[in-house]
Short mmCIF file of N, CA and C in Angstrom, two decimals:
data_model
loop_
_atom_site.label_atom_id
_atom_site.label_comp_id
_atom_site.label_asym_id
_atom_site.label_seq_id
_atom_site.Cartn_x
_atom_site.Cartn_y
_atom_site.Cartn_z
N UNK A 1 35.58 -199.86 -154.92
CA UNK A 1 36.11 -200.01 -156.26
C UNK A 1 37.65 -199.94 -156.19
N UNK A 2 37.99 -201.09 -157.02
CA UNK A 2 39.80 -201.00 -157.20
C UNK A 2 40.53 -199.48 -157.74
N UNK A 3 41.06 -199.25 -157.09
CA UNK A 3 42.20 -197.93 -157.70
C UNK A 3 42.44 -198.39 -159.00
N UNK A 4 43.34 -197.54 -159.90
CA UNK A 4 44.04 -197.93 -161.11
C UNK A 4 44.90 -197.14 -161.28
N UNK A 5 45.88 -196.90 -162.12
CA UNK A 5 46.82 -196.11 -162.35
C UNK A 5 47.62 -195.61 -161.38
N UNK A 6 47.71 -194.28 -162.43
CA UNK A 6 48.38 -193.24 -161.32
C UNK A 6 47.16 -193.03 -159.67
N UNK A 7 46.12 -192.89 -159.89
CA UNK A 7 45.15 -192.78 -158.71
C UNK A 7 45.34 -194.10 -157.81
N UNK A 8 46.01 -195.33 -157.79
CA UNK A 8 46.37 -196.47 -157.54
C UNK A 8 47.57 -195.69 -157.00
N UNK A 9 48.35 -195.86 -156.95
CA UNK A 9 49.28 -195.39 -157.02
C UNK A 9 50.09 -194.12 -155.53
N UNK A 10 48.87 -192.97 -156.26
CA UNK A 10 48.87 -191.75 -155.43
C UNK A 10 48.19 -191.99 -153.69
N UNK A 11 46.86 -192.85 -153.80
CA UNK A 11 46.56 -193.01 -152.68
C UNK A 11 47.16 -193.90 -151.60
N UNK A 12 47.72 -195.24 -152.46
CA UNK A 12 48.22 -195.96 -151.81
C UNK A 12 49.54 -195.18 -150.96
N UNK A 13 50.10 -194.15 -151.14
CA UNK A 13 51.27 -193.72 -150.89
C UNK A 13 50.61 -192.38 -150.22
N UNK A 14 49.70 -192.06 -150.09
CA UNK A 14 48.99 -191.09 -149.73
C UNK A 14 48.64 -191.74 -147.97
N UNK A 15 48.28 -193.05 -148.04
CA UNK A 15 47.58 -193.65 -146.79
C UNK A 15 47.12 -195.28 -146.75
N UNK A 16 48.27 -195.95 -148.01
CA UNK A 16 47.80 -197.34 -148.04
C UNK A 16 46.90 -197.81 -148.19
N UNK A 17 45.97 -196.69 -148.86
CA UNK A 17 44.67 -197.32 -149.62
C UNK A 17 44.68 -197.42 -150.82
N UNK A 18 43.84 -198.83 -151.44
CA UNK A 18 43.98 -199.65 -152.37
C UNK A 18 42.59 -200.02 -152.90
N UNK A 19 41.29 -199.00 -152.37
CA UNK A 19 40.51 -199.27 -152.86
C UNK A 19 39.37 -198.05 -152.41
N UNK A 20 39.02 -197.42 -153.20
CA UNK A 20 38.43 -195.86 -153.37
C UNK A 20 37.53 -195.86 -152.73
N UNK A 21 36.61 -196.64 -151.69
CA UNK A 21 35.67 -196.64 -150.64
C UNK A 21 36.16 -196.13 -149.30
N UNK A 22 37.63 -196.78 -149.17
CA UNK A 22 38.79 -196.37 -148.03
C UNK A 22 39.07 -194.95 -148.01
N UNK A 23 39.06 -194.05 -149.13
CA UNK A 23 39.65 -192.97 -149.11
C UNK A 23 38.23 -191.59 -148.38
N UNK A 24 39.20 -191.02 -147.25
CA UNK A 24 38.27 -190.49 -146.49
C UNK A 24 37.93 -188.89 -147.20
N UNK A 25 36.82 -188.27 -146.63
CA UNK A 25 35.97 -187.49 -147.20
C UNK A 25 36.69 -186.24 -146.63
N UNK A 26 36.98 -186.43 -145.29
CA UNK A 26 37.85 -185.44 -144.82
C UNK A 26 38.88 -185.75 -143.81
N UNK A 27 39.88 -184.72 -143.99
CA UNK A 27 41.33 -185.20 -142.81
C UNK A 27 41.44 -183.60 -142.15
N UNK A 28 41.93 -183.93 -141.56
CA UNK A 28 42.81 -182.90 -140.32
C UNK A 28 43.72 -182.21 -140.99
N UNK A 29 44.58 -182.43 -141.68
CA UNK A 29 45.85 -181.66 -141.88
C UNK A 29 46.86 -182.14 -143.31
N UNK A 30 47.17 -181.43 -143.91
CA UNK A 30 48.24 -181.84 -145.06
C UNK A 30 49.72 -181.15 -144.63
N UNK A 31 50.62 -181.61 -144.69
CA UNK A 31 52.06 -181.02 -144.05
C UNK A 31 52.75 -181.55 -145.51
N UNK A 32 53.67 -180.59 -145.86
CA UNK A 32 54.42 -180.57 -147.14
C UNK A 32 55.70 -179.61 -146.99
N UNK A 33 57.01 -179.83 -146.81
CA UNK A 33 57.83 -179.19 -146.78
C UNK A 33 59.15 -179.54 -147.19
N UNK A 34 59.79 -178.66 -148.22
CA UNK A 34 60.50 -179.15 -149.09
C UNK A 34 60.49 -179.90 -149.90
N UNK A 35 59.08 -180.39 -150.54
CA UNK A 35 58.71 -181.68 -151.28
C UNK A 35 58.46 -181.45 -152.94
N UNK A 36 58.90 -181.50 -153.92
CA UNK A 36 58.52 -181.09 -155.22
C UNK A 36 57.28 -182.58 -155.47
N UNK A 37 57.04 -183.27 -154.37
CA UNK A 37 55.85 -184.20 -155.13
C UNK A 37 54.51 -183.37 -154.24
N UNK A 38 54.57 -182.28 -153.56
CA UNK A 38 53.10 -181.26 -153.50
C UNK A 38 53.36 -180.77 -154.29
N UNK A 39 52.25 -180.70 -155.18
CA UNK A 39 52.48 -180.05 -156.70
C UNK A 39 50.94 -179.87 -157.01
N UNK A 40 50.73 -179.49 -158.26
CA UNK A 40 49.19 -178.79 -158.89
C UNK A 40 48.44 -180.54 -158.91
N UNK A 41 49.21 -181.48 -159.31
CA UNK A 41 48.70 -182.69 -159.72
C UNK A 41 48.17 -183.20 -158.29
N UNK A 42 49.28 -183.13 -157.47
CA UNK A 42 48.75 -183.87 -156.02
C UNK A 42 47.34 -183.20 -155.42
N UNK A 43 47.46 -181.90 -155.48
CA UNK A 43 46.26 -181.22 -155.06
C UNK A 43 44.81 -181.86 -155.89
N UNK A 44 45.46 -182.01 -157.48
CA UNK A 44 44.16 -181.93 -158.09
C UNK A 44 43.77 -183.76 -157.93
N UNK A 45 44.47 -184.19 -157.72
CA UNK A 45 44.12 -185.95 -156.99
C UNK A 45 43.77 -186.03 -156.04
N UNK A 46 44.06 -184.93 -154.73
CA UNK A 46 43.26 -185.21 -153.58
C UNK A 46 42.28 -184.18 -153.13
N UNK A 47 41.91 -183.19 -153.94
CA UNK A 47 40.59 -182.83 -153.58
C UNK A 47 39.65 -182.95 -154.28
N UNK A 48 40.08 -184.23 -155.25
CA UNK A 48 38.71 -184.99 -155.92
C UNK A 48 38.11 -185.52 -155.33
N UNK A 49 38.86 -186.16 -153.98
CA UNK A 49 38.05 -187.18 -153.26
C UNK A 49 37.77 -186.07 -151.90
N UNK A 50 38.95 -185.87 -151.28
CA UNK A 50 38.53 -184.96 -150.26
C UNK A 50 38.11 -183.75 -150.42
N UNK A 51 37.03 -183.39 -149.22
CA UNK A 51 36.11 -182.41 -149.87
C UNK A 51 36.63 -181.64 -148.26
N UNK A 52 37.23 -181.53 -147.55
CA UNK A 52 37.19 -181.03 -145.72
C UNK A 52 38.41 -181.32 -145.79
N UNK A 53 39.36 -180.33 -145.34
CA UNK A 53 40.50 -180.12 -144.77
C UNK A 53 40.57 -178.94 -144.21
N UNK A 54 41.10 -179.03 -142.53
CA UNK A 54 41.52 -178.42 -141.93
C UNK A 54 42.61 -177.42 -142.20
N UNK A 55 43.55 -177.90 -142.07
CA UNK A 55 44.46 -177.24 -142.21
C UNK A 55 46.01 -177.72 -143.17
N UNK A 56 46.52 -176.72 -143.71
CA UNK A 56 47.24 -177.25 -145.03
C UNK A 56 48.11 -175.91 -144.85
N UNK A 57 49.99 -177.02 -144.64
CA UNK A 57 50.97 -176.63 -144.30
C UNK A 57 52.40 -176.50 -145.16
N UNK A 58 52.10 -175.51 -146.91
CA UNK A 58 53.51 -176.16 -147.71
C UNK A 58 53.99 -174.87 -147.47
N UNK A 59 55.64 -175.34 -147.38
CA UNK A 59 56.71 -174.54 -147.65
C UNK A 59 58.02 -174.88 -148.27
N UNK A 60 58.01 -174.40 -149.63
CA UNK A 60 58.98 -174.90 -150.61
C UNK A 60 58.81 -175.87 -150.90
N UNK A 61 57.40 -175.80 -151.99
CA UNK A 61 56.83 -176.98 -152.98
C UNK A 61 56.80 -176.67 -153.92
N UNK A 62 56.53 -177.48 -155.14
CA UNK A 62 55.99 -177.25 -156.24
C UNK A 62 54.69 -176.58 -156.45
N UNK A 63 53.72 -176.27 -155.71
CA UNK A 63 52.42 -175.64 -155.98
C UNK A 63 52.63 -174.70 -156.34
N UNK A 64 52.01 -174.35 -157.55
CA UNK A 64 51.71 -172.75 -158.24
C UNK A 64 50.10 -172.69 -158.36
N UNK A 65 49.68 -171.02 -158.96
CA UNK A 65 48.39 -170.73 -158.93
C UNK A 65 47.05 -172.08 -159.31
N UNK A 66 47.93 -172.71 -159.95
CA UNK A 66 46.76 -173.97 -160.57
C UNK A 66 46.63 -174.97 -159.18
N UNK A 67 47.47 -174.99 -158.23
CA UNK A 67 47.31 -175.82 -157.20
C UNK A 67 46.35 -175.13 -156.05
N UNK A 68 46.81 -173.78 -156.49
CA UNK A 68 45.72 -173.43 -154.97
C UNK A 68 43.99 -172.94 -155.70
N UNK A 69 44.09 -172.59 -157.12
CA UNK A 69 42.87 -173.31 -157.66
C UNK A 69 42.53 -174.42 -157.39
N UNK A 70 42.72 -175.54 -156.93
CA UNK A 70 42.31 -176.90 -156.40
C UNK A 70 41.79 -176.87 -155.11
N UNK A 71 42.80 -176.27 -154.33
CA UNK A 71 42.54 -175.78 -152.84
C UNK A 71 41.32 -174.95 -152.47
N UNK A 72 41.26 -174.18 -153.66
CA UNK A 72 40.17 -173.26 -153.17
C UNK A 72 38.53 -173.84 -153.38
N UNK A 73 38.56 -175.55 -153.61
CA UNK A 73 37.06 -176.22 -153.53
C UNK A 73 37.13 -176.62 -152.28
N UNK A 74 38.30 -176.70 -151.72
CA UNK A 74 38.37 -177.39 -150.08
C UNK A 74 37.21 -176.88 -149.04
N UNK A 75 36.33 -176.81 -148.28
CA UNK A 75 35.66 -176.82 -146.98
C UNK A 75 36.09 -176.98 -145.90
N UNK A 76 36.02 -175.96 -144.98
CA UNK A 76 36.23 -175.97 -143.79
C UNK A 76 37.96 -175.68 -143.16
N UNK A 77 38.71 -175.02 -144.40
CA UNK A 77 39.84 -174.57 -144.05
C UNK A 77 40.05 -173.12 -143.35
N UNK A 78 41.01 -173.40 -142.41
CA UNK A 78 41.07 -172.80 -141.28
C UNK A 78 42.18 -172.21 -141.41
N UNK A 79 43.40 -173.10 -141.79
CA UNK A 79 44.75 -172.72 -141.68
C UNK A 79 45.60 -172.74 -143.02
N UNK A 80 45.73 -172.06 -143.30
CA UNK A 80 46.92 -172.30 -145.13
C UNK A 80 48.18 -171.56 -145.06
N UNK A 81 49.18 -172.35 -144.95
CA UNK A 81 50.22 -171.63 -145.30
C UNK A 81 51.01 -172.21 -146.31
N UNK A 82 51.13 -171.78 -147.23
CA UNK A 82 52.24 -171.31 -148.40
C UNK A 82 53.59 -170.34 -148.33
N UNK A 83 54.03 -170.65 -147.57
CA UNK A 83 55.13 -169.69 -147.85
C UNK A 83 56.40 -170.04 -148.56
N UNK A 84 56.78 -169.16 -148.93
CA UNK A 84 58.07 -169.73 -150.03
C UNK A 84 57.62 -170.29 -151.15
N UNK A 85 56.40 -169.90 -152.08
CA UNK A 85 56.33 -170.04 -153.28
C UNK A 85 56.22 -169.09 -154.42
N UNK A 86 57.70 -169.09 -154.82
CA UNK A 86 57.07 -167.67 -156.04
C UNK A 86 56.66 -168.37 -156.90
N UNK A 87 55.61 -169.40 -157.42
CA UNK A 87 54.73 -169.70 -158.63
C UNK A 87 53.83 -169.61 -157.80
N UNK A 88 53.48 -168.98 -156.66
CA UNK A 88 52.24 -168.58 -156.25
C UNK A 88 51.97 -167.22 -156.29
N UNK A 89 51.04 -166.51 -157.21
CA UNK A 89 51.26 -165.54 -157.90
C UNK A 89 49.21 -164.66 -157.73
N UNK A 90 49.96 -163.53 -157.60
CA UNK A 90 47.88 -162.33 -157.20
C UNK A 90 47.41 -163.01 -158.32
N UNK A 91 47.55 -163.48 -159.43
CA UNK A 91 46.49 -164.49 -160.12
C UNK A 91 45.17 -165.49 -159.29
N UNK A 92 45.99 -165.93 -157.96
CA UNK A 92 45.27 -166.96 -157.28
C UNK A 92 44.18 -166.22 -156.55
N UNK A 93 44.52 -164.85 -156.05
CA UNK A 93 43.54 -164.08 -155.26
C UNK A 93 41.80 -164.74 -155.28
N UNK A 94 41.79 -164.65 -156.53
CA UNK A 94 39.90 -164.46 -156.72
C UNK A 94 40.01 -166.36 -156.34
N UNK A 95 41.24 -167.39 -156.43
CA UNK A 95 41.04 -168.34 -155.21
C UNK A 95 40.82 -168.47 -154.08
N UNK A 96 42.02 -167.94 -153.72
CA UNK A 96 41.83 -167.63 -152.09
C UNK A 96 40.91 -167.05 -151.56
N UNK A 97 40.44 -165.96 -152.13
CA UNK A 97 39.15 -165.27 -151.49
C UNK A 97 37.82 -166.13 -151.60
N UNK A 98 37.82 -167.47 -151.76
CA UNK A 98 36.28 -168.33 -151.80
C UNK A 98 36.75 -169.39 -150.31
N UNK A 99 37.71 -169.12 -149.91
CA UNK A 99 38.24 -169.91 -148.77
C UNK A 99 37.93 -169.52 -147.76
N UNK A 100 36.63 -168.87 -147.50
CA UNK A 100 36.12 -168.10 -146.38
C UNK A 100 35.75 -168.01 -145.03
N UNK A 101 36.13 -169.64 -144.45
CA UNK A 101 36.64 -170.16 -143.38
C UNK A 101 37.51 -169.67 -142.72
N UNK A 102 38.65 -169.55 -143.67
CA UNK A 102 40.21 -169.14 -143.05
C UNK A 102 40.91 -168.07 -142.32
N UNK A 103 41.19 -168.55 -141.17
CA UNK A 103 41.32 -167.79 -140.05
C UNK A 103 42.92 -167.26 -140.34
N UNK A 104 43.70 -168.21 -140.71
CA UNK A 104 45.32 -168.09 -140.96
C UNK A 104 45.68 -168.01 -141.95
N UNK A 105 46.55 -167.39 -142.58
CA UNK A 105 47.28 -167.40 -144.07
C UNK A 105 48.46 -166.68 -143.97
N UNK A 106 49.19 -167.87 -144.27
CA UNK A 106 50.66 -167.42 -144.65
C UNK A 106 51.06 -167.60 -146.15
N UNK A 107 51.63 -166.65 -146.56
CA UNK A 107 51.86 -166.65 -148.26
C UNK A 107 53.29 -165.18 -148.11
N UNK A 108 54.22 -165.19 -147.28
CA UNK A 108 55.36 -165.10 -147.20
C UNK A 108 55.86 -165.26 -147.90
N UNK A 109 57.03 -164.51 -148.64
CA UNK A 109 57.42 -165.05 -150.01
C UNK A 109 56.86 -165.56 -151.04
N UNK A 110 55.57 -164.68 -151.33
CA UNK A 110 54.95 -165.61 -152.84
C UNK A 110 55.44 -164.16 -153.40
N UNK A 111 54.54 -164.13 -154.87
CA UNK A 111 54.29 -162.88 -155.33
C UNK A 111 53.10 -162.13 -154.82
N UNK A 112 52.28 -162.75 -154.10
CA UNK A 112 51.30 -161.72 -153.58
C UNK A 112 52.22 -161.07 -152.33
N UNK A 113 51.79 -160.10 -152.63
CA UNK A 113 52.60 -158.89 -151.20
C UNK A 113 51.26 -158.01 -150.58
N UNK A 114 51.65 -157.58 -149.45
CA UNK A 114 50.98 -156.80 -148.71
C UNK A 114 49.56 -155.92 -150.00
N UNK A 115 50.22 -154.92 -150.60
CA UNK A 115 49.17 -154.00 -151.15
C UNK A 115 47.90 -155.24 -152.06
N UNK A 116 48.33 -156.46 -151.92
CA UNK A 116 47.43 -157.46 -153.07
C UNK A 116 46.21 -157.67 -152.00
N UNK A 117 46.55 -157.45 -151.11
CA UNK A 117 45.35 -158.17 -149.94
C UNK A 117 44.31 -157.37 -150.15
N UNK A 118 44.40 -156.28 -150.46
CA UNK A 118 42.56 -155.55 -150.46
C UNK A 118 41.97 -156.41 -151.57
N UNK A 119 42.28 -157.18 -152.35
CA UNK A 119 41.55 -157.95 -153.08
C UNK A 119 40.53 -159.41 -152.48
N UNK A 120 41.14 -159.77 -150.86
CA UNK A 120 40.39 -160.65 -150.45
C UNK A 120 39.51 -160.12 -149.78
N UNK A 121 39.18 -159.62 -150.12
CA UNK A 121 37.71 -159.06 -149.15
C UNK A 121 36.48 -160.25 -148.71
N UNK A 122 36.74 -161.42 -149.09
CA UNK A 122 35.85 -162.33 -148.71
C UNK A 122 36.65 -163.03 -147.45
N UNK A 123 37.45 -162.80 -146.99
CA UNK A 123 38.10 -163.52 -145.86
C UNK A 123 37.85 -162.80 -144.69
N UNK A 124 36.49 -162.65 -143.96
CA UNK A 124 35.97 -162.31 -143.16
C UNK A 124 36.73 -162.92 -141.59
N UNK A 125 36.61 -163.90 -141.57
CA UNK A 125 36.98 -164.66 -140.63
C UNK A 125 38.41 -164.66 -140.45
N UNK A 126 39.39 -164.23 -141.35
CA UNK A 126 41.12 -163.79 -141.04
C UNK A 126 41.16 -163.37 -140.00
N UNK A 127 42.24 -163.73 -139.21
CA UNK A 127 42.38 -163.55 -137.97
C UNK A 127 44.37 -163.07 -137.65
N UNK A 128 45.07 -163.85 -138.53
CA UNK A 128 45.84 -163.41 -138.95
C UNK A 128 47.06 -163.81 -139.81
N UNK A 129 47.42 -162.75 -140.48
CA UNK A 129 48.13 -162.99 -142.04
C UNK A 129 50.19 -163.27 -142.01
N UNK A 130 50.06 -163.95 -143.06
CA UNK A 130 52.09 -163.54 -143.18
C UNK A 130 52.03 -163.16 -144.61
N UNK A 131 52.52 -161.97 -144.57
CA UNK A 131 53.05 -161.50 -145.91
C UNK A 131 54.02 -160.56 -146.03
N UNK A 132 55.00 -160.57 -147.13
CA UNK A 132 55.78 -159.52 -147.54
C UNK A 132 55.35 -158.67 -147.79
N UNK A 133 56.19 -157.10 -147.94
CA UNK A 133 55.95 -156.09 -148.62
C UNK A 133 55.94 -155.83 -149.75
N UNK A 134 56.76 -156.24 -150.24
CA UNK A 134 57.21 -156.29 -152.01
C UNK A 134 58.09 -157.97 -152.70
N UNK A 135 57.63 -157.67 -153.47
CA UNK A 135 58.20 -158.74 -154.41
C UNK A 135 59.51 -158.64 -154.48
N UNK A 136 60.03 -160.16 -155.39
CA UNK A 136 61.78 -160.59 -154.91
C UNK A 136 61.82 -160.10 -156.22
N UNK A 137 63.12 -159.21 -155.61
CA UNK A 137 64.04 -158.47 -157.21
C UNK A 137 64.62 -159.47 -158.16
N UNK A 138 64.88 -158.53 -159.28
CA UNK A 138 65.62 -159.90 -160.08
C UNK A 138 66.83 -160.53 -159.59
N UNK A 139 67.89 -159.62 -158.58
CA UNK A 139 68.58 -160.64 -158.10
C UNK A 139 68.19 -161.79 -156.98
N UNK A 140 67.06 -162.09 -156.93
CA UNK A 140 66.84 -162.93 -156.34
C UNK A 140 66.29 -162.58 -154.41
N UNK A 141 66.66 -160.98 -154.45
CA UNK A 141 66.51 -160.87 -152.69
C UNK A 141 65.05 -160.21 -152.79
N UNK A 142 64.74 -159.95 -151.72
CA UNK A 142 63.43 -159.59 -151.30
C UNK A 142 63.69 -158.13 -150.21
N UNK A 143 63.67 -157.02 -150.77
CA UNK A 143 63.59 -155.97 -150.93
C UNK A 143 62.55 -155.73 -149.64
N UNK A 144 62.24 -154.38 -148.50
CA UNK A 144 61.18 -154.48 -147.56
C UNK A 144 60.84 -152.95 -148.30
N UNK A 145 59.54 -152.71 -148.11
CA UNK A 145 59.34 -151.37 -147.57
C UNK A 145 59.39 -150.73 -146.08
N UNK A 146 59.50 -149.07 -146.13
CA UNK A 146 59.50 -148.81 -145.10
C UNK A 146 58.57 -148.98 -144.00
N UNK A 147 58.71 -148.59 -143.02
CA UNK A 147 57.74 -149.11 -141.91
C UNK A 147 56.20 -147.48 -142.12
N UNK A 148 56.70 -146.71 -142.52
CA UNK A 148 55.68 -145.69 -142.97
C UNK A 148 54.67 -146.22 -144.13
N UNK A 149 55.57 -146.73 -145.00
CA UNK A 149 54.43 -147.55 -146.13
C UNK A 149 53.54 -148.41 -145.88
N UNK A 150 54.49 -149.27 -145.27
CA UNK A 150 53.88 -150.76 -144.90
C UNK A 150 52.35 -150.15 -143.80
N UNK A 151 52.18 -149.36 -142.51
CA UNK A 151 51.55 -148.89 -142.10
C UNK A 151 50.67 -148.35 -142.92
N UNK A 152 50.57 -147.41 -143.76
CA UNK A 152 49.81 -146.97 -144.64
C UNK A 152 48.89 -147.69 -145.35
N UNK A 153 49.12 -148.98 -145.70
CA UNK A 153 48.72 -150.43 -146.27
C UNK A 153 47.92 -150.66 -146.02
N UNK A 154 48.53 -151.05 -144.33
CA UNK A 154 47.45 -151.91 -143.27
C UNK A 154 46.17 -150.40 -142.73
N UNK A 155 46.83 -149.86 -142.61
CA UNK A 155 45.42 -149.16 -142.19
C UNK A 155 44.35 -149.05 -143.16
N UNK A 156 44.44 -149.11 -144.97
CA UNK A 156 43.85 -149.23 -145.25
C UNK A 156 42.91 -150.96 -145.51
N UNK A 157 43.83 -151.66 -145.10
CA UNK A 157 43.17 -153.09 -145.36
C UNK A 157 42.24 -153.22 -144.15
N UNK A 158 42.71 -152.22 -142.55
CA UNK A 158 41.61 -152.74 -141.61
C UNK A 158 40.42 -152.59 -141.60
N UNK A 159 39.76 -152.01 -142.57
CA UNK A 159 38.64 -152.16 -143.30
C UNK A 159 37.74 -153.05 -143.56
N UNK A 160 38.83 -154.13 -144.22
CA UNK A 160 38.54 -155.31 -145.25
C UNK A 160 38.86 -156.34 -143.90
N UNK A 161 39.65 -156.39 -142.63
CA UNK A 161 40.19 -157.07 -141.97
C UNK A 161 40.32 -156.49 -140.27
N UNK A 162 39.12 -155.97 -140.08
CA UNK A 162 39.28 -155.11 -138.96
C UNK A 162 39.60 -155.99 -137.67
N UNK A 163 39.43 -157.23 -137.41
CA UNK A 163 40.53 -158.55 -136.16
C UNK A 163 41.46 -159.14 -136.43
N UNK A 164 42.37 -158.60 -137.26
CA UNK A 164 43.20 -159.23 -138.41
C UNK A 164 44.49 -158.57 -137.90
N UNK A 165 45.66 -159.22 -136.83
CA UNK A 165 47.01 -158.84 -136.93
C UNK A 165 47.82 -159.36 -138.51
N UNK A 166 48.58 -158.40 -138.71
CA UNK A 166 49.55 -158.56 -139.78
C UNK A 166 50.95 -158.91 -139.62
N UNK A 167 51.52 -159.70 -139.86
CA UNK A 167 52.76 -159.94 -140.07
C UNK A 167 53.89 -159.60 -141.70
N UNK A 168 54.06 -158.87 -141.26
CA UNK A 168 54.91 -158.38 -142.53
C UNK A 168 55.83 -158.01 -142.67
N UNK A 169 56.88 -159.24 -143.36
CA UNK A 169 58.56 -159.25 -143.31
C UNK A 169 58.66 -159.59 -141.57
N UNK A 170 58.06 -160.26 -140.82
CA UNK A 170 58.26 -160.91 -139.68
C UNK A 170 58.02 -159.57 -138.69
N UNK A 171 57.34 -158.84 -138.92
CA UNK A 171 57.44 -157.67 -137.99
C UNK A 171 55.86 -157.34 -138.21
N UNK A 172 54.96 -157.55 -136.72
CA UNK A 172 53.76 -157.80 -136.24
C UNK A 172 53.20 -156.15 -136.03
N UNK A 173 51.79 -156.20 -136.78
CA UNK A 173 51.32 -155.14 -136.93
C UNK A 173 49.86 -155.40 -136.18
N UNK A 174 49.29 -154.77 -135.36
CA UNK A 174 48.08 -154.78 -134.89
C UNK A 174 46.62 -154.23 -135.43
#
């Protein structure tokens, strides 16, 4: 069937397809960096059709919580990183946690921080995480906790994540 519109449009520029039989069921990988056209819309156009993605790579996009609501119908994801989005916000949690494949997650610089993770308790298969400690102040910087807190955290998340190294504020926790 012929494309139309904007869906005309999106795929053709997506992979030069021009006719909705062409468009595949599943791909390998999405890479997005620095792009304000990954956004809630792009997500919600391509996991209408694609149902399997591997692995999915934005940093400093437009995606907020409504985009990784899209993400979270995906199958068979392994790898997600988001980092550098503050419109990615612990709203998305009860998303992310149906992504139960996922071995990797980076979300570095969102608003979810370290203490938000006991909420994924469905990410069995995490293997290992990037996240901050605390949220970016109003001037704009990103504030750490101490290394006593941050510890305190993780020991309680190894629970929820007992093969699960942590990365937090770039400093690797076992």
């Amino acid at each position: 069937m012929k494309l139309k519109g904007k869906e005309k449009q999106f795929w053709w520029n997506f992979g030069q397809i021009n006719n909705s039989k062409n468009i595949p069921i599943e791909i390998q990988n999405i890479v997005g960096i620095d792009d304000p056209d990954y956004n809630d819309e792009y997500f919600a156009m391509l996991i209408d059709k694609i149902k399997i993605i591997q692995s999915i790579y934005l940093k400093e996009t437009d995606l907020t919580d409504k985009g990784v609501k899209y993400i979270s119908q995906v199958k068979g994801l392994k790898n997600l990183t988001m980092m550098k989005h503050p419109n990615i916000t612990k709203t998305c949690l009860p998303y992310l946690n149906k992504l139960i494949d996922l071995e990797y997650l980076d979300i570095w610089r969102t608003e979810i921080i370290l203490k938000d993770l006991i909420e994924l308790n469905q990410l069995k298969n995490l293997k290992k995480i990037y996240v901050s400690s605390a949220r970016r102040a109003e001037d704009e910087s990103y504030p750490e906790l101490g290394n006593e807190q941050i510890l305190e955290q993780i020991i309680m998340l190894e629970e929820i994540f007992p093969a699960c190294t942590f990365i937090v504020d770039h400093k690797e926790y076992l």
